Amino acid sequence: EQQLAVSFEIIAFKDKIKFYVVCPAKVADLVERQILGSYPTAEVIVSKDYNLYAENADVAYTELRLDKDSHLPIVLHEKLSSDPMHLIAGSLSKIGDGESLAIQFVVSPASDKWRKVGRAVLKNIEKAAKDPENKSGSNLPQEVVQGIGEKISKIGFDTTIRIISVAKRKDIAKANLSN
């Protein structure tokens, strides 16, 4: 069965950064309640689709991917040394005249496969720790082992992160991707 996808989008034009959520109509009320539950002062407005593309503009695009297995932990927002939105907004504020940039976080519920892999890894680590013949134990730091346990206890999402940059020239569009 096809899973429903929701796209959280940060759109930047010169002197303007906007946030959009694109979702199927049948989950729109749920998504709105979740947003307002987390951000009570947010203003949710049903709007028309935006147009990122300018006439005679060039486009550069990239898609971000995990460089580790999906059961391994990534940095939790509680452990970040700075606010990631501050860093993103700072980069987006550099967009010039006739330029635009979109960051899309497309999420849909993940199957249980990644969680099963994580459980198997933890089981193997536990088994190795109990084996008196195994002197090395796990080659993963304890913090990572704990992170796997925390991560597999939560719901997982398949996530695609896309960055689309539009500018008058290809080199500027590419440079905006690097910021």
JSON list of C-alpha atoms in Angstrom, two decimals:
[
{"chain": "A", "resi": 1, "resn": "GLU", "atom": "CA", "xyz": [0.00, 0.00, 0.00]},
{"chain": "A", "resi": 2, "resn": "GLN", "atom": "CA", "xyz": [1.24, 3.47, -0.93]},
{"chain": "A", "resi": 3, "resn": "GLN", "atom": "CA", "xyz": [2.06, 5.51, 2.20]},
{"chain": "A", "resi": 4, "resn": "LEU", "atom": "CA", "xyz": [0.94, 9.11, 2.46]},
{"chain": "A", "resi": 5, "resn": "ALA", "atom": "CA", "xyz": [3.75, 11.63, 2.17]},
{"chain": "A", "resi": 6, "resn": "VAL", "atom": "CA", "xyz": [3.88, 15.05, 3.77]},
{"chain": "A", "resi": 7, "resn": "SER", "atom": "CA", "xyz": [6.34, 17.71, 2.60]},
{"chain": "A", "resi": 8, "resn": "PHE", "atom": "CA", "xyz": [7.63, 20.36, 5.00]},
{"chain": "A", "resi": 9, "resn": "GLU", "atom": "CA", "xyz": [9.11, 23.16, 2.90]},
{"chain": "A", "resi": 10, "resn": "ILE", "atom": "CA", "xyz": [11.18, 26.22, 3.64]},
{"chain": "A", "resi": 11, "resn": "ILE", "atom": "CA", "xyz": [11.01, 28.68, 0.75]},
{"chain": "A", "resi": 12, "resn": "ALA", "atom": "CA", "xyz": [13.27, 31.69, 0.39]},
{"chain": "A", "resi": 13, "resn": "PHE", "atom": "CA", "xyz": [13.02, 34.68, -1.90]},
{"chain": "A", "resi": 14, "resn": "LYS", "atom": "CA", "xyz": [14.94, 37.93, -1.42]},
{"chain": "A", "resi": 15, "resn": "ASP", "atom": "CA", "xyz": [13.97, 39.36, 1.99]},
{"chain": "A", "resi": 16, "resn": "LYS", "atom": "CA", "xyz": [11.33, 36.68, 2.56]},
{"chain": "A", "resi": 17, "resn": "ILE", "atom": "CA", "xyz": [11.36, 33.20, 4.10]},
{"chain": "A", "resi": 18, "resn": "LYS", "atom": "CA", "xyz": [8.12, 31.22, 4.23]},
{"chain": "A", "resi": 19, "resn": "PHE", "atom": "CA", "xyz": [7.18, 27.80, 5.56]},
{"chain": "A", "resi": 20, "resn": "TYR", "atom": "CA", "xyz": [4.79, 25.49, 3.73]},
{"chain": "A", "resi": 21, "resn": "VAL", "atom": "CA", "xyz": [3.35, 22.08, 4.44]},
{"chain": "A", "resi": 22, "resn": "VAL", "atom": "CA", "xyz": [2.09, 20.11, 1.46]},
{"chain": "A", "resi": 23, "resn": "CYS", "atom": "CA", "xyz": [-0.09, 17.13, 2.30]},
{"chain": "A", "resi": 24, "resn": "PRO", "atom": "CA", "xyz": [-3.03, 15.11, 0.99]},
{"chain": "A", "resi": 25, "resn": "ALA", "atom": "CA", "xyz": [-6.41, 16.65, 1.88]},
{"chain": "A", "resi": 26, "resn": "LYS", "atom": "CA", "xyz": [-7.41, 13.60, 3.91]},
{"chain": "A", "resi": 27, "resn": "VAL", "atom": "CA", "xyz": [-4.65, 14.26, 6.48]},
{"chain": "A", "resi": 28, "resn": "ALA", "atom": "CA", "xyz": [-4.68, 18.07, 6.39]},
{"chain": "A", "resi": 29, "resn": "ASP", "atom": "CA", "xyz": [-6.66, 18.43, 9.66]},
{"chain": "A", "resi": 30, "resn": "LEU", "atom": "CA", "xyz": [-4.34, 16.01, 11.46]},
{"chain": "A", "resi": 31, "resn": "VAL", "atom": "CA", "xyz": [-1.25, 17.82, 10.18]},
{"chain": "A", "resi": 32, "resn": "GLU", "atom": "CA", "xyz": [-2.69, 21.19, 11.22]},
{"chain": "A", "resi": 33, "resn": "ARG", "atom": "CA", "xyz": [-3.47, 19.90, 14.74]},
{"chain": "A", "resi": 34, "resn": "GLN", "atom": "CA", "xyz": [0.06, 18.52, 15.08]},
{"chain": "A", "resi": 35, "resn": "ILE", "atom": "CA", "xyz": [1.60, 21.83, 14.00]},
{"chain": "A", "resi": 36, "resn": "LEU", "atom": "CA", "xyz": [-0.57, 23.88, 16.37]},
{"chain": "A", "resi": 37, "resn": "GLY", "atom": "CA", "xyz": [0.06, 21.38, 19.17]},
{"chain": "A", "resi": 38, "resn": "SER", "atom": "CA", "xyz": [3.81, 21.92, 18.82]},
{"chain": "A", "resi": 39, "resn": "TYR", "atom": "CA", "xyz": [3.68, 25.60, 17.86]},
{"chain": "A", "resi": 40, "resn": "PRO", "atom": "CA", "xyz": [0.56, 27.15, 19.44]},
{"chain": "A", "resi": 41, "resn": "THR", "atom": "CA", "xyz": [1.34, 30.63, 18.10]},
{"chain": "A", "resi": 42, "resn": "ALA", "atom": "CA", "xyz": [1.73, 29.41, 14.51]},
{"chain": "A", "resi": 43, "resn": "GLU", "atom": "CA", "xyz": [-0.69, 30.67, 11.92]},
{"chain": "A", "resi": 44, "resn": "VAL", "atom": "CA", "xyz": [-1.89, 27.96, 9.56]},
{"chain": "A", "resi": 45, "resn": "ILE", "atom": "CA", "xyz": [-3.34, 29.27, 6.30]},
{"chain": "A", "resi": 46, "resn": "VAL", "atom": "CA", "xyz": [-4.48, 27.22, 3.33]},
{"chain": "A", "resi": 47, "resn": "SER", "atom": "CA", "xyz": [-2.71, 28.83, 0.40]},
{"chain": "A", "resi": 48, "resn": "LYS", "atom": "CA", "xyz": [-2.13, 28.45, -3.29]},
{"chain": "A", "resi": 49, "resn": "ASP", "atom": "CA", "xyz": [1.01, 26.73, -4.45]},
{"chain": "A", "resi": 50, "resn": "TYR", "atom": "CA", "xyz": [4.07, 28.97, -4.71]},
{"chain": "A", "resi": 51, "resn": "ASN", "atom": "CA", "xyz": [6.15, 29.43, -7.86]},
{"chain": "A", "resi": 52, "resn": "LEU", "atom": "CA", "xyz": [9.84, 28.99, -7.17]},
{"chain": "A", "resi": 53, "resn": "TYR", "atom": "CA", "xyz": [10.92, 29.43, -10.77]},
{"chain": "A", "resi": 54, "resn": "ALA", "atom": "CA", "xyz": [11.66, 32.74, -12.46]},
{"chain": "A", "resi": 55, "resn": "GLU", "atom": "CA", "xyz": [11.55, 33.24, -16.22]},
{"chain": "A", "resi": 56, "resn": "ASN", "atom": "CA", "xyz": [14.90, 32.56, -17.96]},
{"chain": "A", "resi": 57, "resn": "ALA", "atom": "CA", "xyz": [16.44, 31.30, -14.71]},
{"chain": "A", "resi": 58, "resn": "ASP", "atom": "CA", "xyz": [18.79, 28.39, -14.16]},
{"chain": "A", "resi": 59, "resn": "VAL", "atom": "CA", "xyz": [18.16, 25.65, -11.62]},
{"chain": "A", "resi": 60, "resn": "ALA", "atom": "CA", "xyz": [20.53, 23.64, -9.43]},
{"chain": "A", "resi": 61, "resn": "TYR", "atom": "CA", "xyz": [19.32, 20.73, -7.32]},
{"chain": "A", "resi": 62, "resn": "THR", "atom": "CA", "xyz": [20.67, 18.33, -4.75]},
{"chain": "A", "resi": 63, "resn": "GLU", "atom": "CA", "xyz": [19.27, 15.59, -2.58]},
{"chain": "A", "resi": 64, "resn": "LEU", "atom": "CA", "xyz": [20.72, 14.79, 0.83]},
{"chain": "A", "resi": 65, "resn": "ARG", "atom": "CA", "xyz": [21.19, 11.19, 1.96]},
{"chain": "A", "resi": 66, "resn": "LEU", "atom": "CA", "xyz": [22.29, 9.46, 5.13]},
{"chain": "A", "resi": 67, "resn": "ASP", "atom": "CA", "xyz": [25.88, 8.29, 5.00]},
{"chain": "A", "resi": 68, "resn": "LYS", "atom": "CA", "xyz": [25.25, 5.61, 7.65]},
{"chain": "A", "resi": 69, "resn": "ASP", "atom": "CA", "xyz": [22.77, 2.76, 8.08]},
{"chain": "A", "resi": 70, "resn": "SER", "atom": "CA", "xyz": [19.27, 3.95, 8.97]},
{"chain": "A", "resi": 71, "resn": "HIS", "atom": "CA", "xyz": [19.24, 2.16, 12.35]},
{"chain": "A", "resi": 72, "resn": "LEU", "atom": "CA", "xyz": [22.25, 4.17, 13.56]},
{"chain": "A", "resi": 73, "resn": "PRO", "atom": "CA", "xyz": [21.48, 7.34, 15.52]},
{"chain": "A", "resi": 74, "resn": "ILE", "atom": "CA", "xyz": [21.89, 10.80, 14.10]},
{"chain": "A", "resi": 75, "resn": "VAL", "atom": "CA", "xyz": [22.34, 13.87, 16.28]},
{"chain": "A", "resi": 76, "resn": "LEU", "atom": "CA", "xyz": [19.30, 14.58, 18.42]},
{"chain": "A", "resi": 77, "resn": "HIS", "atom": "CA", "xyz": [18.06, 18.16, 18.49]},
{"chain": "A", "resi": 78, "resn": "GLU", "atom": "CA", "xyz": [18.60, 18.19, 22.26]},
{"chain": "A", "resi": 79, "resn": "LYS", "atom": "CA", "xyz": [22.32, 17.59, 21.71]},
{"chain": "A", "resi": 80, "resn": "LEU", "atom": "CA", "xyz": [22.89, 20.23, 19.01]},
{"chain": "A", "resi": 81, "resn": "SER", "atom": "CA", "xyz": [25.15, 23.09, 20.06]},
{"chain": "A", "resi": 82, "resn": "SER", "atom": "CA", "xyz": [23.11, 25.67, 18.14]},
{"chain": "A", "resi": 83, "resn": "ASP", "atom": "CA", "xyz": [19.61, 26.11, 16.74]},
{"chain": "A", "resi": 84, "resn": "PRO", "atom": "CA", "xyz": [19.57, 24.54, 13.25]},
{"chain": "A", "resi": 85, "resn": "MET", "atom": "CA", "xyz": [16.77, 26.89, 12.11]},
{"chain": "A", "resi": 86, "resn": "HIS", "atom": "CA", "xyz": [19.01, 29.85, 12.94]},
{"chain": "A", "resi": 87, "resn": "LEU", "atom": "CA", "xyz": [21.73, 28.42, 10.67]},
{"chain": "A", "resi": 88, "resn": "ILE", "atom": "CA", "xyz": [19.26, 27.66, 7.87]},
{"chain": "A", "resi": 89, "resn": "ALA", "atom": "CA", "xyz": [17.62, 31.09, 8.07]},
{"chain": "A", "resi": 90, "resn": "GLY", "atom": "CA", "xyz": [21.05, 32.74, 8.02]},
{"chain": "A", "resi": 91, "resn": "SER", "atom": "CA", "xyz": [21.94, 30.94, 4.80]},
{"chain": "A", "resi": 92, "resn": "LEU", "atom": "CA", "xyz": [18.58, 31.63, 3.20]},
{"chain": "A", "resi": 93, "resn": "SER", "atom": "CA", "xyz": [18.81, 35.35, 4.02]},
{"chain": "A", "resi": 94, "resn": "LYS", "atom": "CA", "xyz": [21.66, 35.61, 1.48]},
{"chain": "A", "resi": 95, "resn": "ILE", "atom": "CA", "xyz": [19.34, 34.96, -1.47]},
{"chain": "A", "resi": 96, "resn": "GLY", "atom": "CA", "xyz": [19.63, 37.82, -3.96]},
{"chain": "A", "resi": 97, "resn": "ASP", "atom": "CA", "xyz": [17.30, 39.54, -6.43]},
{"chain": "A", "resi": 98, "resn": "GLY", "atom": "CA", "xyz": [15.66, 37.13, -8.87]},
{"chain": "A", "resi": 99, "resn": "GLU", "atom": "CA", "xyz": [16.82, 34.13, -6.83]},
{"chain": "A", "resi": 100, "resn": "SER", "atom": "CA", "xyz": [14.89, 31.60, -4.81]},
{"chain": "A", "resi": 101, "resn": "LEU", "atom": "CA", "xyz": [15.64, 28.46, -2.86]},
{"chain": "A", "resi": 102, "resn": "ALA", "atom": "CA", "xyz": [13.51, 25.65, -1.48]},
{"chain": "A", "resi": 103, "resn": "ILE", "atom": "CA", "xyz": [14.37, 23.05, 1.13]},
{"chain": "A", "resi": 104, "resn": "GLN", "atom": "CA", "xyz": [11.89, 20.16, 1.11]},
{"chain": "A", "resi": 105, "resn": "PHE", "atom": "CA", "xyz": [11.64, 17.52, 3.81]},
{"chain": "A", "resi": 106, "resn": "VAL", "atom": "CA", "xyz": [9.38, 14.82, 2.33]},
{"chain": "A", "resi": 107, "resn": "VAL", "atom": "CA", "xyz": [8.36, 12.28, 4.98]},
{"chain": "A", "resi": 108, "resn": "SER", "atom": "CA", "xyz": [6.23, 9.16, 4.97]},
{"chain": "A", "resi": 109, "resn": "PRO", "atom": "CA", "xyz": [5.87, 6.34, 7.50]},
{"chain": "A", "resi": 110, "resn": "ALA", "atom": "CA", "xyz": [8.72, 3.83, 7.17]},
{"chain": "A", "resi": 111, "resn": "SER", "atom": "CA", "xyz": [8.33, 0.08, 7.17]},
{"chain": "A", "resi": 112, "resn": "ASP", "atom": "CA", "xyz": [9.61, -1.80, 10.22]},
{"chain": "A", "resi": 113, "resn": "LYS", "atom": "CA", "xyz": [12.69, -3.13, 8.36]},
{"chain": "A", "resi": 114, "resn": "TRP", "atom": "CA", "xyz": [15.15, -0.55, 9.75]},
{"chain": "A", "resi": 115, "resn": "ARG", "atom": "CA", "xyz": [13.92, -1.23, 13.30]},
{"chain": "A", "resi": 116, "resn": "LYS", "atom": "CA", "xyz": [14.38, -5.02, 12.86]},
{"chain": "A", "resi": 117, "resn": "VAL", "atom": "CA", "xyz": [17.98, -4.43, 11.71]},
{"chain": "A", "resi": 118, "resn": "GLY", "atom": "CA", "xyz": [18.60, -2.26, 14.78]},
{"chain": "A", "resi": 119, "resn": "ARG", "atom": "CA", "xyz": [17.17, -4.93, 17.11]},
{"chain": "A", "resi": 120, "resn": "ALA", "atom": "CA", "xyz": [19.38, -7.58, 15.48]},
{"chain": "A", "resi": 121, "resn": "VAL", "atom": "CA", "xyz": [22.46, -5.38, 15.94]},
{"chain": "A", "resi": 122, "resn": "LEU", "atom": "CA", "xyz": [21.64, -4.85, 19.63]},
{"chain": "A", "resi": 123, "resn": "LYS", "atom": "CA", "xyz": [21.01, -8.59, 20.10]},
{"chain": "A", "resi": 124, "resn": "ASN", "atom": "CA", "xyz": [24.40, -9.41, 18.53]},
{"chain": "A", "resi": 125, "resn": "ILE", "atom": "CA", "xyz": [26.16, -6.87, 20.76]},
{"chain": "A", "resi": 126, "resn": "GLU", "atom": "CA", "xyz": [24.45, -8.32, 23.83]},
{"chain": "A", "resi": 127, "resn": "LYS", "atom": "CA", "xyz": [25.38, -11.87, 22.76]},
{"chain": "A", "resi": 128, "resn": "ALA", "atom": "CA", "xyz": [29.02, -10.86, 22.17]},
{"chain": "A", "resi": 129, "resn": "ALA", "atom": "CA", "xyz": [29.18, -9.18, 25.59]},
{"chain": "A", "resi": 130, "resn": "LYS", "atom": "CA", "xyz": [28.08, -12.43, 27.30]},
{"chain": "A", "resi": 131, "resn": "ASP", "atom": "CA", "xyz": [30.60, -14.58, 25.41]},
{"chain": "A", "resi": 132, "resn": "PRO", "atom": "CA", "xyz": [33.73, -15.08, 27.57]},
{"chain": "A", "resi": 133, "resn": "GLU", "atom": "CA", "xyz": [35.70, -16.04, 24.43]},
{"chain": "A", "resi": 134, "resn": "ASN", "atom": "CA", "xyz": [34.98, -12.67, 22.85]},
{"chain": "A", "resi": 135, "resn": "LYS", "atom": "CA", "xyz": [37.55, -10.26, 24.27]},
{"chain": "A", "resi": 136, "resn": "SER", "atom": "CA", "xyz": [36.74, -7.34, 21.97]},
{"chain": "A", "resi": 137, "resn": "GLY", "atom": "CA", "xyz": [32.99, -7.01, 22.62]},
{"chain": "A", "resi": 138, "resn": "SER", "atom": "CA", "xyz": [31.27, -4.43, 20.44]},
{"chain": "A", "resi": 139, "resn": "ASN", "atom": "CA", "xyz": [33.32, -2.12, 18.27]},
{"chain": "A", "resi": 140, "resn": "LEU", "atom": "CA", "xyz": [30.57, 0.52, 18.62]},
{"chain": "A", "resi": 141, "resn": "PRO", "atom": "CA", "xyz": [30.89, 3.17, 21.33]},
{"chain": "A", "resi": 142, "resn": "GLN", "atom": "CA", "xyz": [28.40, 2.78, 24.20]},
{"chain": "A", "resi": 143, "resn": "GLU", "atom": "CA", "xyz": [26.80, 6.11, 23.23]},
{"chain": "A", "resi": 144, "resn": "VAL", "atom": "CA", "xyz": [26.01, 4.70, 19.75]},
{"chain": "A", "resi": 145, "resn": "VAL", "atom": "CA", "xyz": [24.63, 1.45, 21.19]},
{"chain": "A", "resi": 146, "resn": "GLN", "atom": "CA", "xyz": [22.38, 3.48, 23.52]},
{"chain": "A", "resi": 147, "resn": "GLY", "atom": "CA", "xyz": [21.38, 5.70, 20.58]},
{"chain": "A", "resi": 148, "resn": "ILE", "atom": "CA", "xyz": [20.32, 2.66, 18.52]},
{"chain": "A", "resi": 149, "resn": "GLY", "atom": "CA", "xyz": [18.11, 1.52, 21.40]},
{"chain": "A", "resi": 150, "resn": "GLU", "atom": "CA", "xyz": [16.52, 4.96, 21.71]},
{"chain": "A", "resi": 151, "resn": "LYS", "atom": "CA", "xyz": [16.02, 5.31, 17.97]},
{"chain": "A", "resi": 152, "resn": "ILE", "atom": "CA", "xyz": [14.37, 1.93, 17.41]},
{"chain": "A", "resi": 153, "resn": "SER", "atom": "CA", "xyz": [11.91, 2.70, 20.22]},
{"chain": "A", "resi": 154, "resn": "LYS", "atom": "CA", "xyz": [10.43, 5.51, 18.13]},
{"chain": "A", "resi": 155, "resn": "ILE", "atom": "CA", "xyz": [8.37, 5.68, 14.94]},
{"chain": "A", "resi": 156, "resn": "GLY", "atom": "CA", "xyz": [10.48, 5.86, 11.80]},
{"chain": "A", "resi": 157, "resn": "PHE", "atom": "CA", "xyz": [9.94, 7.90, 8.67]},
{"chain": "A", "resi": 158, "resn": "ASP", "atom": "CA", "xyz": [11.35, 7.56, 5.19]},
{"chain": "A", "resi": 159, "resn": "THR", "atom": "CA", "xyz": [12.73, 11.03, 4.58]},
{"chain": "A", "resi": 160, "resn": "THR", "atom": "CA", "xyz": [13.96, 12.72, 1.46]},
{"chain": "A", "resi": 161, "resn": "ILE", "atom": "CA", "xyz": [15.62, 16.12, 1.75]},
{"chain": "A", "resi": 162, "resn": "ARG", "atom": "CA", "xyz": [15.81, 18.13, -1.46]},
{"chain": "A", "resi": 163, "resn": "ILE", "atom": "CA", "xyz": [17.32, 21.54, -2.03]},
{"chain": "A", "resi": 164, "resn": "ILE", "atom": "CA", "xyz": [16.36, 23.44, -5.18]},
{"chain": "A", "resi": 165, "resn": "SER", "atom": "CA", "xyz": [18.08, 26.69, -6.09]},
{"chain": "A", "resi": 166, "resn": "VAL", "atom": "CA", "xyz": [16.93, 29.10, -8.81]},
{"chain": "A", "resi": 167, "resn": "ALA", "atom": "CA", "xyz": [19.07, 32.01, -10.03]},
{"chain": "A", "resi": 168, "resn": "LYS", "atom": "CA", "xyz": [19.82, 34.07, -13.13]},
{"chain": "A", "resi": 169, "resn": "ARG", "atom": "CA", "xyz": [22.98, 32.04, -13.77]},
{"chain": "A", "resi": 170, "resn": "LYS", "atom": "CA", "xyz": [23.86, 28.38, -13.15]},
{"chain": "A", "resi": 171, "resn": "ASP", "atom": "CA", "xyz": [26.99, 29.22, -11.14]},
{"chain": "A", "resi": 172, "resn": "ILE", "atom": "CA", "xyz": [24.97, 31.39, -8.73]},
{"chain": "A", "resi": 173, "resn": "ALA", "atom": "CA", "xyz": [22.31, 28.65, -8.37]},
{"chain": "A", "resi": 174, "resn": "LYS", "atom": "CA", "xyz": [25.05, 26.15, -7.54]},
{"chain": "A", "resi": 175, "resn": "ALA", "atom": "CA", "xyz": [26.73, 28.55, -5.10]},
{"chain": "A", "resi": 176, "resn": "ASN", "atom": "CA", "xyz": [23.42, 29.03, -3.27]},
{"chain": "A", "resi": 177, "resn": "LEU", "atom": "CA", "xyz": [23.24, 25.23, -2.81]},
{"chain": "A", "resi": 178, "resn": "SER", "atom": "CA", "xyz": [26.63, 25.33, -1.06]},
{"chain": "A", "resi": 179, "resn": "ASN", "atom": "CA", "xyz": [25.59, 28.00, 1.42]}
]
